[in-house]
């Protein structure tokens, strides 16, 4: 039973900006507007306006980071283990903000939104949006909608960690501290390869129709395959062994056929694929994976050291030993480049063989590290005053 | 230019057996016949008939292991670096045999073959064939077609290594020595997961039509996606970094679109997918991956130690440090179980970060190990006499 005392009931709100003709200019050369930003906030902004924590979601996340929308909702937000009253990101202490990235499909403007030119869904007419653009939109939103000029901390895992890094580079004065988790300054060829195969699965679905499917049946089969591929990369050999091993699914012996799944791991993947297509748009999957592939601080700034030349934030990077998609060495590269700039950067490699997605699970080590970092940052910001 | 002296010109031949009503009984409970076995041989069987080396191919391989079919063929057999005159598997010393597995699509009976009942291609009416069945067919072929009662060595990598292990368990008297490379006694949940997603990609292709597509357009898109997934698992983070990194494909900057590939690794994968569908049948891909998933010496025999209770062969297992699909620990498990049976088993873990497929590439360490093992085995078999 939910504890009524500590239960968070939240609402997703929307803020609109970049109304024509004041479109947002994008990195790709195109422009976008109007832009809706779906967001949630938790806790209260204090009088000094120095307790705001922005959480950046991962590839397929949304603004609903914690709590429930209705008391009888079965599901809580995607990082409810971490965010809430008394939790590591304590909503009694911090004013917590999370917004859906543009290009997504959870309330912020994306390819499924209506193109003001023509009045139909954008589809592939939606411009390519990059991490830089997404962060720019978050900045406008935080400043102009919420009136927050400085964030105590920007936190995010995986694709969210890329946004954290971009925040500290583009808006150094606005970010007191930064917590990129299981992140990277640029995807490896291996990670791009998995993204590309996922996209190919979507392109191959005849229902995709070059992205123009919003009046008809959506490309669910292709998107489900893409999700299954992604899901494998979020786990690990060890975690899949512990979770499933070679356990059979509702049967005593293999079926020697191509019907129901023989193995539990097959059933799990099919379920992951089928449930994902109920909540996510295939075109958004294409746009978000492209934004992830395109993110490259090295090529943008010449070197990683140059990328961090003007940063001012205090950093804590967290990585996981069992993460083979965004391996620890990629976080270490960032820490070295930060330290070469004499930035205040620490690094915490957590022993966990679970895989990339471990930050979304209950894990005392991660919780403690995040809680302590935030407390120290809050003390630091107060001492400064 | 090919060296005429050492050039192997070979021919794929076919042997037929299990003519109705003498069908082969299969593990799944079904039966199969007639069975065509496509095979190639290289070198000569000596008078003592003790120089025969059987090579078992991997998932998508065929009988054409070395040399050319015609002097002007551009492509050589799939393991030409290893097999030929003066090569580690020296066709001047050994009588080398390779046959296409049943269930495949390179000349041996498989789902694209004509079902004698009805006269149409089998499609999914083809019975499920297991590694045990494939090896049984190889045994019948080697004995009855080639007149070989004892193999000096059975060699195979990956799925071929599973066949090698099964040979030593089912026909211990026929296998003097065994060389399973990058193999396992059973797939991990991770490897099953990748196989399943590949199959899902094929099932999702509307051209697949439950396997009944031989009169129409085949499910090339689905099969291409399956191959791309597979291909990633045959490489490694390191090898993909070295091969492609984040290099762009025929362009100076990313395209910000969903058109031609931005990155070289994307182009490479698309090419791998497109060329694979020209040479492989989607249904065979389904059957072969299922055979791989079903292979499980632990569940078949209770424990791995029991599986090897009656083996008589001399073993050398080879694994690679950078192979994350069939990791070294899986070869070590086999070696421990063999040693618990006091079997003659050695283990060689080769330092290579390339990934699972490294045994198909030029690699002096692998070549030397295989060459020396074969030489020692041949000396051993002669001393015994």
Tab-separated table of N, CA and C in Angstrom, chain A residues 27-28 124 128 130 186-190 192-194 196-197 199-201 203-204 206 221 225 228-229 232 236-237 240-241 244-246 254-258 262-263 265-266 269-270 286-287 290 293-296 324 327 329-330, chain B residues 27-28 124 128 130 186-190 192-194 196-197 199-201 203-204 206 221 225 228-229 232 236-237 240-241 244-246 254-258 262-263 265-266 269-270 286-287 290 293-296 324 327 329-330:
chain	number	residue	atom	x	y	z
A	27	UNK	N	20.407	23.216	-34.658
A	27	UNK	CA	21.759	22.936	-35.114
A	27	UNK	C	21.812	22.418	-36.552
A	28	UNK	N	20.810	21.656	-36.950
A	28	UNK	CA	20.812	21.053	-38.291
A	28	UNK	C	20.599	22.105	-39.382
A	124	UNK	N	8.453	12.544	-40.937
A	124	UNK	CA	9.857	12.858	-41.228
A	124	UNK	C	10.068	14.314	-41.629
A	128	UNK	N	15.681	17.385	-37.713
A	128	UNK	CA	16.555	16.585	-36.855
A	128	UNK	C	16.940	17.440	-35.648
A	130	UNK	N	19.126	17.766	-32.058
A	130	UNK	CA	20.328	17.213	-31.427
A	130	UNK	C	20.248	17.402	-29.909
A	186	UNK	N	30.731	10.468	-26.459
A	186	UNK	CA	30.294	10.088	-27.812
A	186	UNK	C	30.143	8.576	-27.871
A	187	UNK	N	29.159	8.136	-28.599
A	187	UNK	CA	28.911	6.698	-28.709
A	187	UNK	C	30.055	6.004	-29.421
A	188	UNK	N	30.284	4.770	-29.027
A	188	UNK	CA	31.233	3.907	-29.738
A	188	UNK	C	30.595	3.421	-31.035
A	189	UNK	N	31.435	2.874	-31.915
A	189	UNK	CA	30.924	2.251	-33.144
A	189	UNK	C	29.944	1.129	-32.796
A	190	UNK	N	30.231	0.400	-31.743
A	190	UNK	CA	29.349	-0.699	-31.318
A	190	UNK	C	27.963	-0.180	-30.978
A	192	UNK	N	26.579	2.715	-31.911
A	192	UNK	CA	25.947	3.215	-33.143
A	192	UNK	C	25.383	2.037	-33.934
A	193	UNK	N	26.145	0.956	-33.982
A	193	UNK	CA	25.709	-0.221	-34.743
A	193	UNK	C	24.373	-0.733	-34.215
A	194	UNK	N	24.240	-0.854	-32.908
A	194	UNK	CA	22.968	-1.320	-32.350
A	194	UNK	C	21.841	-0.337	-32.673
A	196	UNK	N	21.635	1.616	-35.230
A	196	UNK	CA	21.329	1.517	-36.653
A	196	UNK	C	20.497	0.272	-36.959
A	197	UNK	N	20.815	-0.840	-36.339
A	197	UNK	CA	20.035	-2.049	-36.607
A	197	UNK	C	18.601	-1.858	-36.111
A	199	UNK	N	17.017	0.980	-36.049
A	199	UNK	CA	16.366	1.815	-37.072
A	199	UNK	C	16.015	0.982	-38.306
A	200	UNK	N	16.941	0.113	-38.717
A	200	UNK	CA	16.676	-0.726	-39.896
A	200	UNK	C	15.443	-1.600	-39.671
A	201	UNK	N	15.267	-2.068	-38.448
A	201	UNK	CA	14.077	-2.885	-38.161
A	201	UNK	C	12.818	-2.044	-38.373
A	203	UNK	N	12.611	0.792	-40.351
A	203	UNK	CA	12.497	1.083	-41.790
A	203	UNK	C	11.907	-0.120	-42.537
A	204	UNK	N	12.237	-1.328	-42.070
A	204	UNK	CA	11.831	-2.543	-42.786
A	204	UNK	C	10.367	-2.872	-42.601
A	206	UNK	N	6.733	-2.536	-43.281
A	206	UNK	CA	5.980	-1.856	-44.356
A	206	UNK	C	4.985	-0.830	-43.812
A	221	UNK	N	5.658	-3.854	-35.346
A	221	UNK	CA	6.578	-5.003	-35.377
A	221	UNK	C	8.027	-4.535	-35.438
A	225	UNK	N	11.005	-4.993	-32.517
A	225	UNK	CA	12.321	-5.596	-32.743
A	225	UNK	C	13.418	-4.626	-32.307
A	228	UNK	N	13.672	-4.734	-28.599
A	228	UNK	CA	14.307	-5.969	-28.113
A	228	UNK	C	15.828	-5.867	-28.229
A	229	UNK	N	16.290	-5.368	-29.363
A	229	UNK	CA	17.742	-5.199	-29.545
A	229	UNK	C	18.266	-4.273	-28.450
A	232	UNK	N	18.493	-5.841	-24.908
A	232	UNK	CA	19.635	-6.734	-24.659
A	232	UNK	C	20.859	-5.912	-24.263
A	236	UNK	N	23.265	-7.530	-19.307
A	236	UNK	CA	24.616	-8.070	-19.477
A	236	UNK	C	24.524	-9.583	-19.494
A	237	UNK	N	25.621	-10.201	-19.912
A	237	UNK	CA	25.702	-11.664	-19.906
A	237	UNK	C	25.343	-12.176	-18.507
A	240	UNK	N	21.603	-11.462	-17.408
A	240	UNK	CA	20.664	-12.321	-18.132
A	240	UNK	C	20.796	-13.762	-17.666
A	241	UNK	N	22.017	-14.140	-17.314
A	241	UNK	CA	22.208	-15.491	-16.780
A	241	UNK	C	21.473	-15.641	-15.453
A	244	UNK	N	17.454	-15.228	-16.128
A	244	UNK	CA	16.772	-16.238	-16.953
A	244	UNK	C	17.565	-17.533	-17.087
A	245	UNK	N	18.865	-17.422	-17.206
A	245	UNK	CA	19.659	-18.599	-17.551
A	245	UNK	C	19.080	-19.233	-18.803
A	246	UNK	N	18.971	-20.551	-18.777
A	246	UNK	CA	18.333	-21.257	-19.891
A	246	UNK	C	16.963	-21.783	-19.463
A	254	UNK	N	11.733	-28.288	-24.490
A	254	UNK	CA	11.647	-27.367	-25.617
A	254	UNK	C	10.609	-27.875	-26.610
A	255	UNK	N	10.070	-26.955	-27.415
A	255	UNK	CA	8.925	-27.291	-28.270
A	255	UNK	C	9.292	-27.800	-29.645
A	256	UNK	N	10.551	-27.661	-30.043
A	256	UNK	CA	10.964	-28.022	-31.403
A	256	UNK	C	10.047	-27.390	-32.450
A	257	UNK	N	9.693	-26.145	-32.238
A	257	UNK	CA	8.877	-25.446	-33.225
A	257	UNK	C	9.159	-23.937	-33.158
A	258	UNK	N	8.442	-23.179	-33.985
A	258	UNK	CA	8.629	-21.724	-34.002
A	258	UNK	C	7.426	-21.019	-33.393
A	262	UNK	N	10.386	-20.869	-26.319
A	262	UNK	CA	10.945	-21.989	-25.557
A	262	UNK	C	11.528	-21.479	-24.245
A	263	UNK	N	12.294	-20.394	-24.340
A	263	UNK	CA	13.081	-19.949	-23.188
A	263	UNK	C	12.487	-18.686	-22.563
A	265	UNK	N	13.948	-16.109	-21.553
A	265	UNK	CA	14.533	-14.877	-22.077
A	265	UNK	C	13.821	-14.443	-23.358
A	266	UNK	N	13.356	-15.411	-24.135
A	266	UNK	CA	12.618	-15.072	-25.351
A	266	UNK	C	11.273	-14.444	-25.001
A	269	UNK	N	11.766	-10.886	-23.779
A	269	UNK	CA	12.037	-9.934	-24.864
A	269	UNK	C	10.770	-9.626	-25.651
A	270	UNK	N	9.995	-10.658	-25.950
A	270	UNK	CA	8.751	-10.416	-26.685
A	270	UNK	C	7.855	-9.481	-25.878
A	286	UNK	N	13.430	6.801	-33.913
A	286	UNK	CA	14.417	7.143	-34.944
A	286	UNK	C	15.133	8.453	-34.597
A	287	UNK	N	14.369	9.477	-34.254
A	287	UNK	CA	14.966	10.786	-33.974
A	287	UNK	C	15.859	10.747	-32.731
A	290	UNK	N	19.106	8.900	-33.417
A	290	UNK	CA	19.995	9.718	-34.245
A	290	UNK	C	20.652	10.817	-33.403
A	293	UNK	N	23.427	9.181	-31.602
A	293	UNK	CA	24.564	8.881	-32.480
A	293	UNK	C	25.349	10.145	-32.820
A	294	UNK	N	24.627	11.235	-33.064
A	294	UNK	CA	25.269	12.481	-33.506
A	294	UNK	C	26.042	13.167	-32.379
A	295	UNK	N	25.653	12.907	-31.138
A	295	UNK	CA	26.323	13.575	-30.007
A	295	UNK	C	27.809	13.217	-30.016
A	296	UNK	N	28.660	14.219	-30.093
A	296	UNK	CA	30.096	13.949	-30.183
A	296	UNK	C	30.868	15.186	-29.738
A	324	UNK	N	28.502	-2.567	-20.721
A	324	UNK	CA	29.311	-2.755	-21.935
A	324	UNK	C	28.822	-1.869	-23.070
A	327	UNK	N	30.777	1.839	-21.611
A	327	UNK	CA	31.697	1.261	-20.626
A	327	UNK	C	32.408	2.338	-19.793
A	329	UNK	N	35.389	3.027	-19.303
A	329	UNK	CA	36.523	3.768	-19.881
A	329	UNK	C	36.053	5.072	-20.523
A	330	UNK	N	34.797	5.105	-20.943
A	330	UNK	CA	34.278	6.324	-21.567
A	330	UNK	C	34.035	7.413	-20.517
B	27	UNK	N	15.707	-36.360	-33.473
B	27	UNK	CA	15.537	-36.170	-32.041
B	27	UNK	C	14.175	-35.576	-31.672
B	28	UNK	N	13.668	-34.717	-32.532
B	28	UNK	CA	12.402	-34.037	-32.233
B	28	UNK	C	11.213	-34.986	-32.311
B	124	UNK	N	8.130	-24.486	-43.311
B	124	UNK	CA	8.078	-24.874	-41.897
B	124	UNK	C	7.605	-26.311	-41.699
B	128	UNK	N	12.270	-30.019	-37.157
B	128	UNK	CA	13.334	-29.348	-36.415
B	128	UNK	C	14.529	-30.302	-36.320
B	130	UNK	N	18.429	-31.012	-34.901
B	130	UNK	CA	19.309	-30.600	-33.802
B	130	UNK	C	20.771	-30.867	-34.184
B	186	UNK	N	26.614	-24.951	-24.162
B	186	UNK	CA	25.241	-24.455	-24.302
B	186	UNK	C	25.272	-22.933	-24.353
B	187	UNK	N	24.406	-22.383	-25.151
B	187	UNK	CA	24.363	-20.922	-25.297
B	187	UNK	C	23.935	-20.276	-23.989
B	188	UNK	N	24.455	-19.092	-23.761
B	188	UNK	CA	24.001	-18.255	-22.651
B	188	UNK	C	22.650	-17.645	-22.990
B	189	UNK	N	21.990	-17.101	-21.973
B	189	UNK	CA	20.736	-16.370	-22.203
B	189	UNK	C	20.981	-15.202	-23.163
B	190	UNK	N	22.130	-14.556	-23.031
B	190	UNK	CA	22.459	-13.431	-23.912
B	190	UNK	C	22.490	-13.866	-25.375
B	192	UNK	N	21.095	-16.586	-26.711
B	192	UNK	CA	19.735	-16.973	-27.130
B	192	UNK	C	18.939	-15.712	-27.462
B	193	UNK	N	19.105	-14.684	-26.645
B	193	UNK	CA	18.374	-13.432	-26.849
B	193	UNK	C	18.681	-12.855	-28.231
B	194	UNK	N	19.947	-12.809	-28.601
B	194	UNK	CA	20.291	-12.280	-29.923
B	194	UNK	C	19.699	-13.155	-31.027
B	196	UNK	N	16.998	-14.926	-30.867
B	196	UNK	CA	15.548	-14.715	-30.876
B	196	UNK	C	15.192	-13.398	-31.566
B	197	UNK	N	15.953	-12.345	-31.297
B	197	UNK	CA	15.631	-11.072	-31.941
B	197	UNK	C	15.842	-11.183	-33.456
B	199	UNK	N	15.368	-13.884	-35.192
B	199	UNK	CA	14.187	-14.609	-35.684
B	199	UNK	C	12.975	-13.685	-35.721
B	200	UNK	N	12.813	-12.872	-34.695
B	200	UNK	CA	11.680	-11.940	-34.671
B	200	UNK	C	11.728	-11.002	-35.869
B	201	UNK	N	12.924	-10.584	-36.253
B	201	UNK	CA	13.057	-9.711	-37.421
B	201	UNK	C	12.543	-10.433	-38.669
B	203	UNK	N	10.352	-13.126	-38.671
B	203	UNK	CA	8.893	-13.310	-38.514
B	203	UNK	C	8.142	-12.025	-38.878
B	204	UNK	N	8.755	-10.878	-38.567
B	204	UNK	CA	8.066	-9.597	-38.754
B	204	UNK	C	7.996	-9.162	-40.206
B	206	UNK	N	6.621	-9.199	-43.654
B	206	UNK	CA	5.386	-9.753	-44.222
B	206	UNK	C	5.645	-10.738	-45.367
B	221	UNK	N	14.275	-8.279	-46.149
B	221	UNK	CA	14.520	-7.205	-45.180
B	221	UNK	C	14.704	-7.778	-43.775
B	225	UNK	N	18.145	-7.731	-41.405
B	225	UNK	CA	18.223	-7.209	-40.030
B	225	UNK	C	18.792	-8.279	-39.095
B	228	UNK	N	22.465	-8.403	-39.547
B	228	UNK	CA	23.155	-7.248	-38.950
B	228	UNK	C	23.326	-7.461	-37.441
B	229	UNK	N	22.257	-7.926	-36.795
B	229	UNK	CA	22.350	-8.192	-35.354
B	229	UNK	C	23.452	-9.218	-35.096
B	232	UNK	N	27.072	-7.902	-35.473
B	232	UNK	CA	27.600	-7.111	-34.352
B	232	UNK	C	28.167	-8.038	-33.276
B	236	UNK	N	33.570	-6.907	-31.769
B	236	UNK	CA	33.709	-6.463	-30.381
B	236	UNK	C	33.786	-4.944	-30.378
B	237	UNK	N	33.613	-4.382	-29.190
B	237	UNK	CA	33.763	-2.937	-29.016
B	237	UNK	C	35.105	-2.496	-29.601
B	240	UNK	N	35.415	-2.981	-33.524
B	240	UNK	CA	34.596	-2.015	-34.249
B	240	UNK	C	35.186	-0.617	-34.117
B	241	UNK	N	35.783	-0.356	-32.972
B	241	UNK	CA	36.445	0.938	-32.811
B	241	UNK	C	37.617	1.047	-33.785
B	244	UNK	N	36.161	0.988	-37.600
B	244	UNK	CA	35.302	2.096	-38.046
B	244	UNK	C	35.405	3.340	-37.175
B	245	UNK	N	35.534	3.127	-35.879
B	245	UNK	CA	35.433	4.259	-34.962
B	245	UNK	C	34.149	5.013	-35.253
B	246	UNK	N	34.242	6.339	-35.279
B	246	UNK	CA	33.085	7.153	-35.650
B	246	UNK	C	33.288	7.746	-37.047
B	254	UNK	N	27.862	14.944	-40.790
B	254	UNK	CA	26.674	14.092	-40.714
B	254	UNK	C	25.537	14.736	-41.496
B	255	UNK	N	24.590	13.914	-41.934
B	255	UNK	CA	23.562	14.390	-42.862
B	255	UNK	C	22.318	14.944	-42.215
B	256	UNK	N	22.154	14.723	-40.914
B	256	UNK	CA	20.925	15.133	-40.233
B	256	UNK	C	19.683	14.648	-40.974
B	257	UNK	N	19.735	13.419	-41.432
B	257	UNK	CA	18.562	12.841	-42.087
B	257	UNK	C	18.579	11.325	-41.912
B	258	UNK	N	17.575	10.669	-42.498
B	258	UNK	CA	17.483	9.214	-42.412
B	258	UNK	C	17.799	8.570	-43.754
B	262	UNK	N	25.276	7.745	-42.212
B	262	UNK	CA	26.202	8.771	-41.738
B	262	UNK	C	27.574	8.147	-41.447
B	263	UNK	N	27.539	7.018	-40.755
B	263	UNK	CA	28.777	6.442	-40.236
B	263	UNK	C	29.173	5.188	-41.028
B	265	UNK	N	30.262	2.455	-39.936
B	265	UNK	CA	29.784	1.214	-39.346
B	265	UNK	C	28.354	0.916	-39.814
B	266	UNK	N	27.567	1.964	-40.062
B	266	UNK	CA	26.210	1.757	-40.577
B	266	UNK	C	26.261	1.202	-41.996
B	269	UNK	N	27.281	-2.442	-41.953
B	269	UNK	CA	26.199	-3.348	-41.546
B	269	UNK	C	25.173	-3.517	-42.660
B	270	UNK	N	24.822	-2.412	-43.302
B	270	UNK	CA	23.846	-2.517	-44.397
B	270	UNK	C	24.382	-3.432	-45.490
B	286	UNK	N	16.363	-19.554	-39.469
B	286	UNK	CA	15.518	-19.899	-38.315
B	286	UNK	C	15.888	-21.279	-37.761
B	287	UNK	N	16.003	-22.266	-38.651
B	287	UNK	CA	16.297	-23.631	-38.188
B	287	UNK	C	17.686	-23.729	-37.551
B	290	UNK	N	17.763	-22.087	-34.110
B	290	UNK	CA	17.050	-22.918	-33.131
B	290	UNK	C	17.922	-24.108	-32.711
B	293	UNK	N	20.326	-22.805	-30.256
B	293	UNK	CA	19.703	-22.531	-28.951
B	293	UNK	C	19.413	-23.824	-28.190
B	294	UNK	N	18.962	-24.852	-28.913
B	294	UNK	CA	18.551	-26.100	-28.270
B	294	UNK	C	19.749	-26.906	-27.762
B	295	UNK	N	20.904	-26.706	-28.380
B	295	UNK	CA	22.088	-27.486	-27.983
B	295	UNK	C	22.387	-27.232	-26.512
B	296	UNK	N	22.389	-28.293	-25.716
B	296	UNK	CA	22.603	-28.124	-24.280
B	296	UNK	C	23.082	-29.432	-23.682
B	324	UNK	N	32.800	-12.142	-26.668
B	324	UNK	CA	31.777	-11.946	-25.634
B	324	UNK	C	30.504	-12.724	-25.946
B	327	UNK	N	32.034	-16.644	-24.535
B	327	UNK	CA	33.211	-16.213	-23.778
B	327	UNK	C	34.071	-17.387	-23.299
B	329	UNK	N	35.074	-18.317	-20.507
B	329	UNK	CA	34.676	-19.116	-19.336
B	329	UNK	C	33.861	-20.334	-19.755
B	330	UNK	N	33.198	-20.241	-20.911
B	330	UNK	CA	32.399	-21.371	-21.370
B	330	UNK	C	33.293	-22.509	-21.870
